[in-house]
Amino acid sequence: MSMVSGIQGLLLEVTVVGCNKLKDTEWISRQDPYVCLEYGSTKFRTRTCTDGGKNPTFQEKFVFNLIEGLRELSIAVWNSNTLSFDDFIGSGKVQLHKVLSQGFDDTAWPLQTKTGRHAGEVRLILHYANATKPMTSGFPSAPPCYPQAPPNYSTPPPPAVSPYGPPPPTAYPAPHPYSAYPPHPAAYPPPPYIPAQPSAYPPPAYPPPSAYPPPPYPPPPPGAPYCPPGPYPGLYPPPPY
């Protein structure tokens, strides 16, 4: 593992999240745990989680000044008592190699009693802002963006030149400017108007003159003598009875 150097005086943030499955030092009531942190000559203590029992929660952040050559942090968990001395629950060591090289570590660290037995674990979140993180992605990064000079509007821009040549001539002839034959009748002017010639003879009058008085109807047969109509119908003289 590569050693990180040049950390003297830089800041390390430590957040105490909570503890899991702590050894219970109380027989009747629930225990009241708290956590102590020590790095070099710097010591911090969390608040007491009243009735926290085996799984207390703290969510407290502390800041340490790093010391060149010191790569571990000491932690200890105690149970707060009112009428007697506090009870020791467990202690452990936190290694700083991962957070100093990657900038972040959220590992749960184990605790042990004075006899070396397991006493639970404490959850910490470590953050180091000055870490140099290695590239973890296999994808190429985007090219750098350089500022471009503003366009000069004093002169007109040169005409764009197409990278392609002129289009090839088509295989079909171009359409004729005039329409097909025969043209539409409306394309020519109308013929001149020729008035109708009068007939050689005057037209007969309408209706034709008739003789007066009008002939009787039905007309008599040819060769029959004309007899004016009498006041009485029938034959004259009347036949005897």
PDB file of N, CA, C and O in Angstrom, residues 64-115:
ATOM      1  N   PHE A  64     -10.062  16.807  13.282  1.00  0.00           N
ATOM      2  CA  PHE A  64      -8.720  16.626  13.839  1.00  0.00           C
ATOM      3  C   PHE A  64      -7.696  17.231  12.889  1.00  0.00           C
ATOM      4  O   PHE A  64      -7.859  17.182  11.659  1.00  0.00           O
ATOM      5  N   ASN A  65      -6.609  17.764  13.454  1.00  0.00           N
ATOM      6  CA  ASN A  65      -5.438  18.181  12.678  1.00  0.00           C
ATOM      7  C   ASN A  65      -4.504  16.984  12.534  1.00  0.00           C
ATOM      8  O   ASN A  65      -4.047  16.420  13.542  1.00  0.00           O
ATOM      9  N   LEU A  66      -4.255  16.586  11.300  1.00  0.00           N
ATOM     10  CA  LEU A  66      -3.447  15.389  11.051  1.00  0.00           C
ATOM     11  C   LEU A  66      -1.996  15.626  11.451  1.00  0.00           C
ATOM     12  O   LEU A  66      -1.476  16.748  11.374  1.00  0.00           O
ATOM     13  N   ILE A  67      -1.359  14.525  11.855  1.00  0.00           N
ATOM     14  CA  ILE A  67       0.038  14.534  12.256  1.00  0.00           C
ATOM     15  C   ILE A  67       0.808  13.604  11.328  1.00  0.00           C
ATOM     16  O   ILE A  67       0.391  12.464  11.078  1.00  0.00           O
ATOM     17  N   GLU A  68       1.898  14.095  10.779  1.00  0.00           N
ATOM     18  CA  GLU A  68       2.699  13.280   9.865  1.00  0.00           C
ATOM     19  C   GLU A  68       3.253  12.054  10.594  1.00  0.00           C
ATOM     20  O   GLU A  68       3.863  12.163  11.669  1.00  0.00           O
ATOM     21  N   GLY A  69       2.982  10.869  10.032  1.00  0.00           N
ATOM     22  CA  GLY A  69       3.458   9.615  10.612  1.00  0.00           C
ATOM     23  C   GLY A  69       2.462   8.937  11.519  1.00  0.00           C
ATOM     24  O   GLY A  69       2.684   7.769  11.886  1.00  0.00           O
ATOM     25  N   LEU A  70       1.350   9.584  11.925  1.00  0.00           N
ATOM     26  CA  LEU A  70       0.354   8.954  12.793  1.00  0.00           C
ATOM     27  C   LEU A  70      -0.836   8.557  11.936  1.00  0.00           C
ATOM     28  O   LEU A  70      -1.545   9.412  11.387  1.00  0.00           O
ATOM     29  N   ARG A  71      -1.068   7.231  11.791  1.00  0.00           N
ATOM     30  CA  ARG A  71      -2.042   6.719  10.846  1.00  0.00           C
ATOM     31  C   ARG A  71      -3.172   5.946  11.527  1.00  0.00           C
ATOM     32  O   ARG A  71      -3.824   5.133  10.886  1.00  0.00           O
ATOM     33  N   GLU A  72      -3.422   6.176  12.814  1.00  0.00           N
ATOM     34  CA  GLU A  72      -4.524   5.486  13.465  1.00  0.00           C
ATOM     35  C   GLU A  72      -5.174   6.382  14.505  1.00  0.00           C
ATOM     36  O   GLU A  72      -4.547   7.322  15.037  1.00  0.00           O
ATOM     37  N   LEU A  73      -6.447   6.081  14.748  1.00  0.00           N
ATOM     38  CA  LEU A  73      -7.271   6.845  15.680  1.00  0.00           C
ATOM     39  C   LEU A  73      -7.792   5.888  16.740  1.00  0.00           C
ATOM     40  O   LEU A  73      -8.264   4.792  16.419  1.00  0.00           O
ATOM     41  N   SER A  74      -7.719   6.259  18.007  1.00  0.00           N
ATOM     42  CA  SER A  74      -8.173   5.401  19.112  1.00  0.00           C
ATOM     43  C   SER A  74      -9.600   5.768  19.495  1.00  0.00           C
ATOM     44  O   SER A  74      -9.951   6.952  19.557  1.00  0.00           O
ATOM     45  N   ILE A  75     -10.439   4.745  19.725  1.00  0.00           N
ATOM     46  CA  ILE A  75     -11.829   4.944  20.133  1.00  0.00           C
ATOM     47  C   ILE A  75     -12.109   4.084  21.362  1.00  0.00           C
ATOM     48  O   ILE A  75     -11.520   3.012  21.553  1.00  0.00           O
ATOM     49  N   ALA A  76     -13.021   4.569  22.214  1.00  0.00           N
ATOM     50  CA  ALA A  76     -13.429   3.819  23.408  1.00  0.00           C
ATOM     51  C   ALA A  76     -14.880   4.171  23.701  1.00  0.00           C
ATOM     52  O   ALA A  76     -15.309   5.314  23.508  1.00  0.00           O
ATOM     53  N   VAL A  77     -15.651   3.163  24.138  1.00  0.00           N
ATOM     54  CA  VAL A  77     -17.068   3.342  24.455  1.00  0.00           C
ATOM     55  C   VAL A  77     -17.261   3.056  25.942  1.00  0.00           C
ATOM     56  O   VAL A  77     -16.790   2.027  26.460  1.00  0.00           O
ATOM     57  N   TRP A  78     -18.007   3.982  26.617  1.00  0.00           N
ATOM     58  CA  TRP A  78     -18.248   3.872  28.048  1.00  0.00           C
ATOM     59  C   TRP A  78     -19.749   3.966  28.317  1.00  0.00           C
ATOM     60  O   TRP A  78     -20.522   4.497  27.521  1.00  0.00           O
ATOM     61  N   ASN A  79     -20.121   3.437  29.515  1.00  0.00           N
ATOM     62  CA  ASN A  79     -21.494   3.540  29.996  1.00  0.00           C
ATOM     63  C   ASN A  79     -21.508   4.542  31.149  1.00  0.00           C
ATOM     64  O   ASN A  79     -20.772   4.386  32.137  1.00  0.00           O
ATOM     65  N   SER A  80     -22.337   5.580  31.002  1.00  0.00           N
ATOM     66  CA  SER A  80     -22.390   6.646  31.999  1.00  0.00           C
ATOM     67  C   SER A  80     -23.224   6.212  33.205  1.00  0.00           C
ATOM     68  O   SER A  80     -24.364   5.727  33.049  1.00  0.00           O
ATOM     69  N   ASN A  81     -22.656   6.405  34.399  1.00  0.00           N
ATOM     70  CA  ASN A  81     -23.344   6.117  35.658  1.00  0.00           C
ATOM     71  C   ASN A  81     -23.459   7.399  36.483  1.00  0.00           C
ATOM     72  O   ASN A  81     -22.575   8.277  36.421  1.00  0.00           O
ATOM     73  N   THR A  82     -24.510   7.479  37.271  1.00  0.00           N
ATOM     74  CA  THR A  82     -24.741   8.674  38.083  1.00  0.00           C
ATOM     75  C   THR A  82     -24.124   8.543  39.480  1.00  0.00           C
ATOM     76  O   THR A  82     -23.482   9.481  39.980  1.00  0.00           O
ATOM     77  N   LEU A  83     -24.280   7.413  40.117  1.00  0.00           N
ATOM     78  CA  LEU A  83     -23.844   7.231  41.504  1.00  0.00           C
ATOM     79  C   LEU A  83     -22.506   6.543  41.626  1.00  0.00           C
ATOM     80  O   LEU A  83     -21.964   6.435  42.751  1.00  0.00           O
ATOM     81  N   SER A  84     -21.959   6.061  40.518  1.00  0.00           N
ATOM     82  CA  SER A  84     -20.677   5.342  40.585  1.00  0.00           C
ATOM     83  C   SER A  84     -19.840   5.710  39.372  1.00  0.00           C
ATOM     84  O   SER A  84     -20.248   6.508  38.530  1.00  0.00           O
ATOM     85  N   PHE A  85     -18.650   5.106  39.291  1.00  0.00           N
ATOM     86  CA  PHE A  85     -17.781   5.355  38.150  1.00  0.00           C
ATOM     87  C   PHE A  85     -18.400   4.769  36.885  1.00  0.00           C
ATOM     88  O   PHE A  85     -19.169   3.796  36.930  1.00  0.00           O
ATOM     89  N   ASP A  86     -18.021   5.377  35.744  1.00  0.00           N
ATOM     90  CA  ASP A  86     -18.536   4.891  34.458  1.00  0.00           C
ATOM     91  C   ASP A  86     -17.970   3.510  34.158  1.00  0.00           C
ATOM     92  O   ASP A  86     -16.821   3.190  34.525  1.00  0.00           O
ATOM     93  N   ASP A  87     -18.757   2.708  33.457  1.00  0.00           N
ATOM     94  CA  ASP A  87     -18.361   1.334  33.100  1.00  0.00           C
ATOM     95  C   ASP A  87     -17.716   1.322  31.724  1.00  0.00           C
ATOM     96  O   ASP A  87     -18.239   1.913  30.763  1.00  0.00           O
ATOM     97  N   PHE A  88     -16.569   0.626  31.617  1.00  0.00           N
ATOM     98  CA  PHE A  88     -15.894   0.469  30.333  1.00  0.00           C
ATOM     99  C   PHE A  88     -16.594  -0.618  29.525  1.00  0.00           C
ATOM    100  O   PHE A  88     -16.833  -1.723  30.032  1.00  0.00           O
ATOM    101  N   ILE A  89     -16.947  -0.316  28.279  1.00  0.00           N
ATOM    102  CA  ILE A  89     -17.625  -1.297  27.405  1.00  0.00           C
ATOM    103  C   ILE A  89     -16.627  -1.920  26.440  1.00  0.00           C
ATOM    104  O   ILE A  89     -16.546  -3.153  26.323  1.00  0.00           O
ATOM    105  N   GLY A  90     -15.842  -1.119  25.716  1.00  0.00           N
ATOM    106  CA  GLY A  90     -14.886  -1.669  24.752  1.00  0.00           C
ATOM    107  C   GLY A  90     -14.104  -0.556  24.081  1.00  0.00           C
ATOM    108  O   GLY A  90     -14.460   0.633  24.144  1.00  0.00           O
ATOM    109  N   SER A  91     -13.028  -0.939  23.397  1.00  0.00           N
ATOM    110  CA  SER A  91     -12.165   0.026  22.699  1.00  0.00           C
ATOM    111  C   SER A  91     -11.660  -0.597  21.411  1.00  0.00           C
ATOM    112  O   SER A  91     -11.780  -1.818  21.195  1.00  0.00           O
ATOM    113  N   GLY A  92     -11.085   0.255  20.531  1.00  0.00           N
ATOM    114  CA  GLY A  92     -10.564  -0.250  19.260  1.00  0.00           C
ATOM    115  C   GLY A  92      -9.671   0.787  18.598  1.00  0.00           C
ATOM    116  O   GLY A  92      -9.481   1.910  19.084  1.00  0.00           O
ATOM    117  N   LYS A  93      -9.098   0.407  17.451  1.00  0.00           N
ATOM    118  CA  LYS A  93      -8.196   1.258  16.680  1.00  0.00           C
ATOM    119  C   LYS A  93      -8.795   1.456  15.274  1.00  0.00           C
ATOM    120  O   LYS A  93      -9.263   0.502  14.644  1.00  0.00           O
ATOM    121  N   VAL A  94      -8.748   2.681  14.823  1.00  0.00           N
ATOM    122  CA  VAL A  94      -9.259   3.031  13.480  1.00  0.00           C
ATOM    123  C   VAL A  94      -8.057   3.353  12.602  1.00  0.00           C
ATOM    124  O   VAL A  94      -7.286   4.285  12.901  1.00  0.00           O
ATOM    125  N   GLN A  95      -7.886   2.607  11.494  1.00  0.00           N
ATOM    126  CA  GLN A  95      -6.789   2.831  10.571  1.00  0.00           C
ATOM    127  C   GLN A  95      -7.176   3.917   9.559  1.00  0.00           C
ATOM    128  O   GLN A  95      -8.293   3.927   9.023  1.00  0.00           O
ATOM    129  N   LEU A  96      -6.221   4.823   9.286  1.00  0.00           N
ATOM    130  CA  LEU A  96      -6.496   5.987   8.434  1.00  0.00           C
ATOM    131  C   LEU A  96      -5.926   5.858   7.020  1.00  0.00           C
ATOM    132  O   LEU A  96      -5.983   6.822   6.253  1.00  0.00           O
ATOM    133  N   HIS A  97      -5.385   4.711   6.653  1.00  0.00           N
ATOM    134  CA  HIS A  97      -4.752   4.579   5.333  1.00  0.00           C
ATOM    135  C   HIS A  97      -5.777   4.760   4.205  1.00  0.00           C
ATOM    136  O   HIS A  97      -5.504   5.455   3.206  1.00  0.00           O
ATOM    137  N   LYS A  98      -6.955   4.185   4.364  1.00  0.00           N
ATOM    138  CA  LYS A  98      -7.952   4.264   3.287  1.00  0.00           C
ATOM    139  C   LYS A  98      -8.471   5.685   3.101  1.00  0.00           C
ATOM    140  O   LYS A  98      -8.574   6.182   1.975  1.00  0.00           O
ATOM    141  N   VAL A  99      -8.784   6.366   4.187  1.00  0.00           N
ATOM    142  CA  VAL A  99      -9.342   7.710   4.055  1.00  0.00           C
ATOM    143  C   VAL A  99      -8.292   8.698   3.541  1.00  0.00           C
ATOM    144  O   VAL A  99      -8.618   9.627   2.791  1.00  0.00           O
ATOM    145  N   LEU A 100      -7.016   8.496   3.895  1.00  0.00           N
ATOM    146  CA  LEU A 100      -5.981   9.416   3.426  1.00  0.00           C
ATOM    147  C   LEU A 100      -5.672   9.221   1.945  1.00  0.00           C
ATOM    148  O   LEU A 100      -5.224  10.156   1.273  1.00  0.00           O
ATOM    149  N   SER A 101      -5.884   8.015   1.425  1.00  0.00           N
ATOM    150  CA  SER A 101      -5.590   7.749   0.013  1.00  0.00           C
ATOM    151  C   SER A 101      -6.807   7.945  -0.890  1.00  0.00           C
ATOM    152  O   SER A 101      -6.665   8.361  -2.036  1.00  0.00           O
ATOM    153  N   GLN A 102      -8.020   7.660  -0.376  1.00  0.00           N
ATOM    154  CA  GLN A 102      -9.222   7.755  -1.201  1.00  0.00           C
ATOM    155  C   GLN A 102     -10.131   8.918  -0.816  1.00  0.00           C
ATOM    156  O   GLN A 102     -11.044   9.254  -1.553  1.00  0.00           O
ATOM    157  N   GLY A 103      -9.922   9.489   0.369  1.00  0.00           N
ATOM    158  CA  GLY A 103     -10.696  10.639   0.791  1.00  0.00           C
ATOM    159  C   GLY A 103     -11.974  10.317   1.542  1.00  0.00           C
ATOM    160  O   GLY A 103     -12.616  11.242   2.046  1.00  0.00           O
ATOM    161  N   PHE A 104     -12.349   9.026   1.637  1.00  0.00           N
ATOM    162  CA  PHE A 104     -13.616   8.682   2.295  1.00  0.00           C
ATOM    163  C   PHE A 104     -13.523   7.250   2.820  1.00  0.00           C
ATOM    164  O   PHE A 104     -12.947   6.369   2.183  1.00  0.00           O
ATOM    165  N   ASP A 105     -14.152   7.059   4.003  1.00  0.00           N
ATOM    166  CA  ASP A 105     -14.197   5.723   4.605  1.00  0.00           C
ATOM    167  C   ASP A 105     -15.386   5.684   5.561  1.00  0.00           C
ATOM    168  O   ASP A 105     -15.537   6.570   6.411  1.00  0.00           O
ATOM    169  N   ASP A 106     -16.253   4.692   5.408  1.00  0.00           N
ATOM    170  CA  ASP A 106     -17.435   4.560   6.280  1.00  0.00           C
ATOM    171  C   ASP A 106     -17.509   3.162   6.888  1.00  0.00           C
ATOM    172  O   ASP A 106     -18.583   2.571   7.006  1.00  0.00           O
ATOM    173  N   THR A 107     -16.367   2.641   7.283  1.00  0.00           N
ATOM    174  CA  THR A 107     -16.295   1.298   7.835  1.00  0.00           C
ATOM    175  C   THR A 107     -16.806   1.271   9.270  1.00  0.00           C
ATOM    176  O   THR A 107     -16.702   2.257  10.005  1.00  0.00           O
ATOM    177  N   ALA A 108     -17.373   0.109   9.677  1.00  0.00           N
ATOM    178  CA  ALA A 108     -17.739  -0.152  11.076  1.00  0.00           C
ATOM    179  C   ALA A 108     -16.560  -0.862  11.744  1.00  0.00           C
ATOM    180  O   ALA A 108     -16.122  -1.932  11.292  1.00  0.00           O
ATOM    181  N   TRP A 109     -16.043  -0.272  12.803  1.00  0.00           N
ATOM    182  CA  TRP A 109     -14.828  -0.776  13.454  1.00  0.00           C
ATOM    183  C   TRP A 109     -15.201  -1.602  14.699  1.00  0.00           C
ATOM    184  O   TRP A 109     -16.038  -1.197  15.495  1.00  0.00           O
ATOM    185  N   PRO A 110     -14.551  -2.768  14.894  1.00  0.00           N
ATOM    186  CA  PRO A 110     -14.896  -3.637  16.040  1.00  0.00           C
ATOM    187  C   PRO A 110     -14.326  -3.105  17.351  1.00  0.00           C
ATOM    188  O   PRO A 110     -13.312  -2.413  17.377  1.00  0.00           O
ATOM    189  N   LEU A 111     -14.998  -3.485  18.429  1.00  0.00           N
ATOM    190  CA  LEU A 111     -14.587  -3.125  19.780  1.00  0.00           C
ATOM    191  C   LEU A 111     -14.264  -4.399  20.567  1.00  0.00           C
ATOM    192  O   LEU A 111     -14.874  -5.444  20.325  1.00  0.00           O
ATOM    193  N   GLN A 112     -13.327  -4.267  21.491  1.00  0.00           N
ATOM    194  CA  GLN A 112     -12.944  -5.404  22.338  1.00  0.00           C
ATOM    195  C   GLN A 112     -12.899  -4.970  23.813  1.00  0.00           C
ATOM    196  O   GLN A 112     -12.603  -3.805  24.108  1.00  0.00           O
ATOM    197  N   THR A 113     -13.195  -5.938  24.656  1.00  0.00           N
ATOM    198  CA  THR A 113     -13.094  -5.691  26.096  1.00  0.00           C
ATOM    199  C   THR A 113     -11.621  -5.724  26.524  1.00  0.00           C
ATOM    200  O   THR A 113     -10.725  -5.984  25.708  1.00  0.00           O
ATOM    201  N   LYS A 114     -11.369  -5.503  27.800  1.00  0.00           N
ATOM    202  CA  LYS A 114      -9.993  -5.547  28.299  1.00  0.00           C
ATOM    203  C   LYS A 114      -9.395  -6.942  28.223  1.00  0.00           C
ATOM    204  O   LYS A 114      -8.159  -7.100  28.176  1.00  0.00           O
ATOM    205  N   THR A 115     -10.253  -7.940  28.184  1.00  0.00           N
ATOM    206  CA  THR A 115      -9.774  -9.326  28.081  1.00  0.00           C
ATOM    207  C   THR A 115      -9.705  -9.794  26.624  1.00  0.00           C
ATOM    208  O   THR A 115      -9.374 -10.954  26.379  1.00  0.00           O
TER     209      THR A 115
END
